[in-house]
Short mmCIF file of C-alpha atoms and ligand atoms in Angstrom, two decimals:
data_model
loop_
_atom_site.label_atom_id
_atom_site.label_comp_id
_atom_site.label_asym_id
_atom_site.label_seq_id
_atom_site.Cartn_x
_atom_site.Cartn_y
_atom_site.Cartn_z
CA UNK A 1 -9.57 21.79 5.84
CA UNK A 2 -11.36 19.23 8.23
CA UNK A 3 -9.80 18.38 11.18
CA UNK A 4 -7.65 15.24 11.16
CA UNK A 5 -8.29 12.31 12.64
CA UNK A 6 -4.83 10.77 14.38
CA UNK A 7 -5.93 9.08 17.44
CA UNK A 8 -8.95 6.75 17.53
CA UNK A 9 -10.26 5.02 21.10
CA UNK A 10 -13.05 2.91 20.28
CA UNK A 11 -14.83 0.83 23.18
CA UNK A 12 -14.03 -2.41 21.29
CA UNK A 13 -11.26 -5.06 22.37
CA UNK A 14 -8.08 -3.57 20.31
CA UNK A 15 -6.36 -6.41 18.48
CA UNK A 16 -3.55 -4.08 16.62
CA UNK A 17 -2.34 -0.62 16.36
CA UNK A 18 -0.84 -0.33 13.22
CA UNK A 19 1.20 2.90 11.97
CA UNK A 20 -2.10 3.95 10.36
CA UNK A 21 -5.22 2.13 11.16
CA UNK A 22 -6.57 0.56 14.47
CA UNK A 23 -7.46 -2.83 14.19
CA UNK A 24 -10.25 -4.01 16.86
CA UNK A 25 -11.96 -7.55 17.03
CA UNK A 26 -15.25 -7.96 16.53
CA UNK A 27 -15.76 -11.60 17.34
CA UNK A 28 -13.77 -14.63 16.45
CA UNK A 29 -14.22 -14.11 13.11
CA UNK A 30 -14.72 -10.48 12.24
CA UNK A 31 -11.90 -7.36 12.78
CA UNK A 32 -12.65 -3.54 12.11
CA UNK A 33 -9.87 -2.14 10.24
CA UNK A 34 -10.26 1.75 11.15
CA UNK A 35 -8.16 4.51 9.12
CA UNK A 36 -6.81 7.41 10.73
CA UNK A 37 -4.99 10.43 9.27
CA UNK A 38 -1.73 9.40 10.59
CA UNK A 39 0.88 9.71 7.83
CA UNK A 40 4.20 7.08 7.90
CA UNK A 41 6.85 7.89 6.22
CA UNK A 42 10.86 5.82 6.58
CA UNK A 43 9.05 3.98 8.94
CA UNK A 44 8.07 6.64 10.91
CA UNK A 45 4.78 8.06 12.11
CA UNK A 46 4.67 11.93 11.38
CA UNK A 47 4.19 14.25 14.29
CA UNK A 48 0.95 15.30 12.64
CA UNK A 49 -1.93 13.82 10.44
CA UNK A 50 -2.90 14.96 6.72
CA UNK A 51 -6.32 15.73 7.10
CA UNK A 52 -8.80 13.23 5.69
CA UNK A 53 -6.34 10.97 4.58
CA UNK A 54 -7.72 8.06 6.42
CA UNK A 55 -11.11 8.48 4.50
CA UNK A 56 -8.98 8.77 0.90
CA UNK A 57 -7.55 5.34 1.60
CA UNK A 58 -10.49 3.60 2.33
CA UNK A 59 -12.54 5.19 -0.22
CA UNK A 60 -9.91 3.93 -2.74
CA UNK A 61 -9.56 0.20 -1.33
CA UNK A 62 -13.20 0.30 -1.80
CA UNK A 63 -13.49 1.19 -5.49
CA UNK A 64 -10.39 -1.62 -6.29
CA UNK A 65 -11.80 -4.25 -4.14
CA UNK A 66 -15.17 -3.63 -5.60
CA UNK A 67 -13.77 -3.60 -9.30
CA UNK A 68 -11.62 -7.05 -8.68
CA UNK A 69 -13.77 -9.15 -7.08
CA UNK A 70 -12.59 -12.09 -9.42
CA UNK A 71 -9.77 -12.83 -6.67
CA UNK A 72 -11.30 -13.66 -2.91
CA UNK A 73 -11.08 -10.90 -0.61
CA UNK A 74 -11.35 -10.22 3.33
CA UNK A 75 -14.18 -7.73 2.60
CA UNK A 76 -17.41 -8.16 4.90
CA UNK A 77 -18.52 -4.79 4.72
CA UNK A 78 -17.82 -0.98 4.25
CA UNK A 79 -20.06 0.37 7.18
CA UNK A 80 -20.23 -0.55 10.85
CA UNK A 81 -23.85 1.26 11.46
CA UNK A 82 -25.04 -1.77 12.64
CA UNK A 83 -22.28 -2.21 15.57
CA UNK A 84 -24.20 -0.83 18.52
CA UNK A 85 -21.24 0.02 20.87
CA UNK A 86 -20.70 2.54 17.54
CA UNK A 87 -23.14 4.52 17.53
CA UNK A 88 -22.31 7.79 18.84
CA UNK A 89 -18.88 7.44 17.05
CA UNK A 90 -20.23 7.46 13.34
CA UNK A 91 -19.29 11.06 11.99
CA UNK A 92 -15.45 9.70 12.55
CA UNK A 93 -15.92 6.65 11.53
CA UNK A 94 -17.52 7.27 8.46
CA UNK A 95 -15.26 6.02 5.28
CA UNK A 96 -13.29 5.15 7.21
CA UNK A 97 -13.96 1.62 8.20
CA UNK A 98 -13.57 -1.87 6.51
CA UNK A 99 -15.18 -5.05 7.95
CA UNK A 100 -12.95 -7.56 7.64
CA UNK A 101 -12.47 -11.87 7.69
CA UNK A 102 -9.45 -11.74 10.79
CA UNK A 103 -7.21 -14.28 8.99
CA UNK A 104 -3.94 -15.71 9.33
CA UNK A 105 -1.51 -13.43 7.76
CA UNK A 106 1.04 -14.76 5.02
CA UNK A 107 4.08 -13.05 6.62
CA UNK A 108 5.53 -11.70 3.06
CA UNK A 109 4.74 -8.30 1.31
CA UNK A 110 3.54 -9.51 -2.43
CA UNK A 111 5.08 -6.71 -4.34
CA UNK A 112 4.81 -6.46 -7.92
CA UNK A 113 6.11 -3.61 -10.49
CA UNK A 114 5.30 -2.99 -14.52
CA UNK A 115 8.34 -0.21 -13.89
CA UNK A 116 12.16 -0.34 -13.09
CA UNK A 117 11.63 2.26 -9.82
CA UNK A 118 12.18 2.27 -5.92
CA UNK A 119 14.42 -0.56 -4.62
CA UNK A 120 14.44 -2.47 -7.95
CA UNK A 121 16.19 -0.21 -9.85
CA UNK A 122 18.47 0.98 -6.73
CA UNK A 123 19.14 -3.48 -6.95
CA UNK A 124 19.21 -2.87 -10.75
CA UNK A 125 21.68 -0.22 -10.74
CA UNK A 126 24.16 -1.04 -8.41
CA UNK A 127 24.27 -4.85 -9.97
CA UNK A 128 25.61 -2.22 -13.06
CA UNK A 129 28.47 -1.77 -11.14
CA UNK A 130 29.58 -4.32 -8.57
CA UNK A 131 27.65 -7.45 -9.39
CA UNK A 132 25.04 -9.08 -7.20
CA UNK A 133 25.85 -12.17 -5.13
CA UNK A 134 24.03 -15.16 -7.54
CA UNK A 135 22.63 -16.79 -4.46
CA UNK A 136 20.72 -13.54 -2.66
CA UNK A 137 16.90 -13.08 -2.98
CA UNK A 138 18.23 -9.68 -5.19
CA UNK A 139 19.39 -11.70 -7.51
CA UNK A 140 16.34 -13.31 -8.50
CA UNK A 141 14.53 -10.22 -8.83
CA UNK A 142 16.70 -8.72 -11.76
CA UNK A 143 17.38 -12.05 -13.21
CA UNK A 144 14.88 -11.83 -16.22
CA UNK A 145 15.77 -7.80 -16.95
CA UNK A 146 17.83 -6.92 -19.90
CA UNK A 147 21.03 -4.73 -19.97
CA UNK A 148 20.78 -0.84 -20.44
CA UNK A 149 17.34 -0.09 -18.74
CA UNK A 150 16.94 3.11 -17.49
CA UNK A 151 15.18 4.29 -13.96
CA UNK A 152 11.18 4.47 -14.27
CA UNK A 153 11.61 2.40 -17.76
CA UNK A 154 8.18 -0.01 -18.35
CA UNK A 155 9.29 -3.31 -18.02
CA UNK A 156 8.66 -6.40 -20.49
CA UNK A 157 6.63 -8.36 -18.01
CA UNK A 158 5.86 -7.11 -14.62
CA UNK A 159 8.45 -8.17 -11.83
CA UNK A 160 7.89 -9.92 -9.13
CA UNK A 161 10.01 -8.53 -5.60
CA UNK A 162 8.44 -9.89 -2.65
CA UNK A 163 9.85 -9.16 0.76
CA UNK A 164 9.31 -10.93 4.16
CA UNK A 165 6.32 -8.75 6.29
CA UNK A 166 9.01 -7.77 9.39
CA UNK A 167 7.28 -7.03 12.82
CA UNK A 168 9.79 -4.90 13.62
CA UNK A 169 12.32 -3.32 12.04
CA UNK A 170 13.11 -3.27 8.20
CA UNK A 171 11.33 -5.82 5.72
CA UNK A 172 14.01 -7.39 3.99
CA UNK A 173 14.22 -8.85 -0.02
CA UNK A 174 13.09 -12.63 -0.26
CA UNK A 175 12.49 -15.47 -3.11
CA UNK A 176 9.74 -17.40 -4.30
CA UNK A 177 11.22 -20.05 -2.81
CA UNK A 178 11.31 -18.55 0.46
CA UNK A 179 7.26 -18.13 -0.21
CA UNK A 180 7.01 -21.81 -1.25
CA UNK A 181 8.63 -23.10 2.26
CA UNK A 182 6.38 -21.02 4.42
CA UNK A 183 2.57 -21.67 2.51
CA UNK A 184 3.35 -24.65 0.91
CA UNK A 185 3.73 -24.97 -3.36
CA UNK A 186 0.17 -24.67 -4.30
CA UNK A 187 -1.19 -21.93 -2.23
CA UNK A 188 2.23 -19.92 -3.08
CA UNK A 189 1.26 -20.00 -6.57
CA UNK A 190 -2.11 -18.62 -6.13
CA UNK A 191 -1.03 -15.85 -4.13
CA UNK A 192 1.77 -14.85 -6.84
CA UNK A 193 0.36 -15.73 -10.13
CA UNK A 194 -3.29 -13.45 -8.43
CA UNK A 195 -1.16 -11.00 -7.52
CA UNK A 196 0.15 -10.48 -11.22
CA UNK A 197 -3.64 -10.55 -11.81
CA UNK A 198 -4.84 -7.55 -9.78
CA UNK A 199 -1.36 -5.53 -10.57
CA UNK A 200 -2.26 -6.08 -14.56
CA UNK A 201 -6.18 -5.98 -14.21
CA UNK A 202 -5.62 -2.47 -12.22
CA UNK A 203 -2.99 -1.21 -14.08
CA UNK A 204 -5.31 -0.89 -17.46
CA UNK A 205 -7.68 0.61 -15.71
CA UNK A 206 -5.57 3.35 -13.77
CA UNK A 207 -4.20 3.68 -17.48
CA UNK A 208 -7.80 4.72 -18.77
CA UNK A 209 -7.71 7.55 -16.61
CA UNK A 210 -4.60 9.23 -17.11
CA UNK A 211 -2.34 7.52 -14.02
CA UNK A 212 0.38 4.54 -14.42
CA UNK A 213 0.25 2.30 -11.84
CA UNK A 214 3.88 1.64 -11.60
CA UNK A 215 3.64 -0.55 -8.39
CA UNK A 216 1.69 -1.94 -5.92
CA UNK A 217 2.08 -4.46 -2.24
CA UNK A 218 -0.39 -6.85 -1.74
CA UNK A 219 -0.97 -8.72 1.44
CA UNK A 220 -2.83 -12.00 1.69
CA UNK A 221 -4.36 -13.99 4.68
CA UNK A 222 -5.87 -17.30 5.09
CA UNK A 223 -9.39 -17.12 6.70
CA UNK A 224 -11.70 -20.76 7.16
CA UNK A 225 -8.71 -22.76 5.12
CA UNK A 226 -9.42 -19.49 1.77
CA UNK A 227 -6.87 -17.75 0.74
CA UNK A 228 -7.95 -14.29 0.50
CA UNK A 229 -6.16 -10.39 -0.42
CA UNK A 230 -6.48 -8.59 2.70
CA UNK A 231 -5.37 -5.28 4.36
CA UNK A 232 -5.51 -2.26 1.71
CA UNK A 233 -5.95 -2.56 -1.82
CA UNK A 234 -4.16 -0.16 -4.44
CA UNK A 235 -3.81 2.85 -2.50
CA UNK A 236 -1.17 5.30 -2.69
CA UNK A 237 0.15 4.16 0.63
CA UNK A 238 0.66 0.62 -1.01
CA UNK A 239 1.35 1.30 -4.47
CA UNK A 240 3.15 4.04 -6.98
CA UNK A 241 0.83 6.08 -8.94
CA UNK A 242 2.43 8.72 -11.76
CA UNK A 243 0.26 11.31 -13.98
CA UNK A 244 0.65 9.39 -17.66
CA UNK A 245 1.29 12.98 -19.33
CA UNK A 246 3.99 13.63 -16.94
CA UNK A 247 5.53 9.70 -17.51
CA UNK A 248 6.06 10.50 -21.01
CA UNK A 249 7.60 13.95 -20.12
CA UNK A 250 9.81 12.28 -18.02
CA UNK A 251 8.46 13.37 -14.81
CA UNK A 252 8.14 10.65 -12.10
CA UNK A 253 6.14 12.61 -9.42
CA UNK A 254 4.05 10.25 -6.90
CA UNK A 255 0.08 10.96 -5.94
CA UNK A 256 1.58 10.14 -2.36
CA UNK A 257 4.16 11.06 0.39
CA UNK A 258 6.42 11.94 -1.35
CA UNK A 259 5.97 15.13 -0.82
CA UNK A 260 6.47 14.48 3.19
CA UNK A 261 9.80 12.30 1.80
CA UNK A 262 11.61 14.49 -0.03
CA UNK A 263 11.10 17.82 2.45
CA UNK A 264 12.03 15.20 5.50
CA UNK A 265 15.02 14.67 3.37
CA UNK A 266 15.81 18.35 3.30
CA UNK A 267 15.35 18.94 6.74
CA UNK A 268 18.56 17.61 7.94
CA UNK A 269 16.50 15.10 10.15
CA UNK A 270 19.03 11.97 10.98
CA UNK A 271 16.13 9.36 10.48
CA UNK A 272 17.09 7.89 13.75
CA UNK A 273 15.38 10.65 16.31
CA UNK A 274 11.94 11.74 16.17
CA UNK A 275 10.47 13.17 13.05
CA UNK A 276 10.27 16.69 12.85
CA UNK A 277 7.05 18.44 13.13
CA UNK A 278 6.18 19.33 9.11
CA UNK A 279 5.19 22.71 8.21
CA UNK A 280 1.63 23.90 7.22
CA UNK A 281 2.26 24.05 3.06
CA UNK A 282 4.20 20.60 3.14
CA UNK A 283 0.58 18.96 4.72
CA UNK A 284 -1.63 20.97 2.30
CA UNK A 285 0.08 20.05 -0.70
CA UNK A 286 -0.11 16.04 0.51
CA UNK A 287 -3.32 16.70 1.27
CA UNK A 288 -4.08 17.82 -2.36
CA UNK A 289 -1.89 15.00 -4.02
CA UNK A 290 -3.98 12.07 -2.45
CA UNK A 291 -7.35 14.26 -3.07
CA UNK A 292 -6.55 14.80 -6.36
CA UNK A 293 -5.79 10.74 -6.97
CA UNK A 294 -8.99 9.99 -5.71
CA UNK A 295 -11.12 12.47 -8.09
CA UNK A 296 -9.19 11.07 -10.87
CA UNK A 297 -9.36 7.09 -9.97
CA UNK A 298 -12.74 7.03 -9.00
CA UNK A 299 -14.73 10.26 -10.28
CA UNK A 300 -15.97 10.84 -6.76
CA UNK A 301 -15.65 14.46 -4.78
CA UNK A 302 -14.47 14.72 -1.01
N1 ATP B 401 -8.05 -9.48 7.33
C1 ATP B 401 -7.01 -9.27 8.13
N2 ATP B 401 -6.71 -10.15 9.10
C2 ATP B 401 -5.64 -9.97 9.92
N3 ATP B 401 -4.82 -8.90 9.86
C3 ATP B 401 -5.07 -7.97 8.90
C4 ATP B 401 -6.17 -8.10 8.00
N4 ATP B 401 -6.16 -7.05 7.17
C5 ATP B 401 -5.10 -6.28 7.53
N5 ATP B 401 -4.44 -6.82 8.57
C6 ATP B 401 -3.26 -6.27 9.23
O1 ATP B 401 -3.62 -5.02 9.80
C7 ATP B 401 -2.54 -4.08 9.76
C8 ATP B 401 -2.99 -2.81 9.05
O2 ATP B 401 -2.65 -1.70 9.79
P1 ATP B 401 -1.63 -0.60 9.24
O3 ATP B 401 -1.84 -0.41 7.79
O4 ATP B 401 -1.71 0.58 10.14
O5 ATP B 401 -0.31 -1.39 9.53
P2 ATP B 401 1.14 -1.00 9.03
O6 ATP B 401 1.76 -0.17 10.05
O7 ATP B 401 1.10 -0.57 7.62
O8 ATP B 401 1.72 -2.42 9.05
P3 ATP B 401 2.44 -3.17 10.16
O9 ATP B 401 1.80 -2.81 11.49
O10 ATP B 401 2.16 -4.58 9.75
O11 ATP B 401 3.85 -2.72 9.99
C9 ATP B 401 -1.41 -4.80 9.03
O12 ATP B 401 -0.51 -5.34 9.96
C10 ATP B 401 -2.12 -5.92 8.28
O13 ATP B 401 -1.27 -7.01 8.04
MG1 MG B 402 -0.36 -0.76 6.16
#
C-alpha cells in the first residue's frame, strides 16, 4: 500500500480547507482543488486516511467531466506542472489536482436519485406511518411516488431532493422553490433540469459496465455571469454506486464508505466525540472498494 496522503501544505494562498481537499487560489480567477486521502464519514474526518483515495476521486471526476462535457463545467485543467511554486511538490500532487473557474457557489446540494435509498426512503417510509406535514420541503420530495415501494426499488422518473449546502452543521431538506428564491427562475431551471441530465446521461453508462448509479450530489457555481457544475463529479464520495449482479440479488452494497459506516456503527462510538482510530482490515477493504470502482468505471489500473 502507498502511503496516504492526509495533510497537504502547499506555498500557495489557502482559500478553503475542506473535509477532503485543500482549496488554494491561484489568481482572481483560478483555484487548485487538491485531494487528499482524508476519509469523512457522519460528518466526521477519520483519524486516518485510505491510502490513495485522493487520486481515485480525481481520477474519476476526470473520466465523468470528460464524458459530459455537453453541460458547462469549472474544469481548466487536470495538471498544475506549469505552476512554478509546484515544482518540487509533483509526486503528491499528481492525480490529484483539478484546475478550477473559483465561482460563486449556489448554496444548495443538487441531489438526484433513479432509486428509493438513503434519506428518501427513510422520508418515504416513515410518511408510511405517521404522515408528512404537506407544507415541509419532505413533502415535495415523495409527492410524485406511488404507494407500496420498497427500499432500493428503481423509481419511475428520477427524484429530485435537493438540500441547502450548510457551512456548518447538518444540510437540511429544501424545495425547488427554495432554489427559485435564491438564483432566480431561469437559472434554477438550468441547474435542475442539467442535473437530471448528467444523473441520466451517467447512469446508462455506469449501467454498461455492470454498476447502478443509484444517486449522485451535484454542486454548481456561477463563474463570469456562466453557470457551471463544479466541485466533484460522480464519485463515490458524491454519489451511490451498487454492483448490477448484486442489485438484482438483492444486495445493496456501496463502492464507498460504507464500509468505514457500518464498522463506526459497531464500535459503540457516540457520534458526538472524536472518531475512533479504524483498524488495519477496515482501511484495506475501503481501499479495495473505491479501487475496484475505478477499474470497473473507467478501465484504468492504479
Ligand atoms: N469552482 C469552485 N469554486 C468555488 N468553490 C468550489 C469550486 N469547486 C468546489 N468548491 C468548493 O470546494 C470545497 C471542496 O472541498 P471538500 O470536498 O473537501 O469539501 P467538503 O468538506 O466536502 O464540503 P464543505 O467544506 O463544503 O462541507 C466545497 O466546499 C466546494 O463547494
Ligand atoms: Mg466535498
Amino acid at each position: 500500500m502507498s502511503t496516504a496522503v492526509a495533510k497537504i501544505e502547499l506555498p500557495l494562498k489557502l482559500f478553503k480547507s475542506g473535509k477532503v481537499r485543500e482549496i488554494y487560489e491561484l489568481d482572481s480567477e483560478r483555484l487548485l482543488l487538491v485531494a487528499s486521502d482524508r476519509i469523512s464519514a457522519f460528518d466526521y474526518v477519520m483519524p486516518q486516511p485510505i491510502p490513495l483515495k485522493g487520486v481515485i476521486l480525481t481520477k474519476i471526476s476526470r473520466f465523468w467531466f470528460e464524458r459530459l462535457k455537453d453541460v458547462p463545467n469549472h474544469i481548466i485543467s487536470f495538471s498544475c506542472d506549469e505552476i512554478p511554486q509546484l515544482a518540487k511538490f509533483k509526486n503528491l500532487l499528481k492525480d490529484r489536482v483539478m484546475v478550477v473557474r473559483k465561482s460563486k457557489v449556489i448554496p444548495f446540494e443538487f441531489i438526484i436519485r433513479g432509486y428509493l435509498f438513503g434519506s428518501l426512503y427513510e422520508t418515504y417510509e416513515k410518511n408510511c406511518h405517521t404522515p408528512i406535514e404537506p407544507s415541509s420541503p419532505e413533502a415535495e420530495w415523495i409527492k410524485d411516488l406511488p404507494k407500496g415501494l420498497k427500499k432500493g426499488e428503481e423509481l419511475k422518473k428520477p427524484a429530485f431532493t435537493p438540500t441547502t449546502k450548510a457551512d456548518k452543521g447538518h444540510d437540511l431538506p429544501c424545495t425547488v422553490s427554495d432554489i427559485e428564491k435564491s438564483v432566480g427562475l431561469k437559472t434554477a431551471k438550468f441547474v435542475i433540469e442539467n442535473s437530471l441530465k448528467i444523473y441520466s446521461e451517467a447512469r446508462e453508462i455506469a449501467f454498461k459496465r455492470g454498476l447502478v448509479l443509484a444517486d449522485t450530489k451535484l454542486e454548481w457555481g456561477i463563474s463570469d455571469s456562466k453557470t457551471i457544475i463544479i466541485d466533484e463529479l460522480l464519485t463515490p464520495d458524491s454519489s451511490r454506486y451498487w454492483d448490477v449482479k448484486q442489485y438484482k440479488s438483492g444486495v445493496l452494497e456501496q463502492f464507498d464508505k460504507q464500509i468505514v459506516r457500518d464498522w463506526l456503527l459497531k464500535s459503540g462510538w457516540d457520534r458526538k466525540s472524536s472518531p475512533p482510530e479504524l483498524p488495519a482490515d477496515i482501511i484495506e477493504q475501503t481501499q479495495a472498494r473505491y479501487i475496484e470502482l475505478l477499474e470497473r468505471l473507467t478501465g484504468e489500473k492504479i
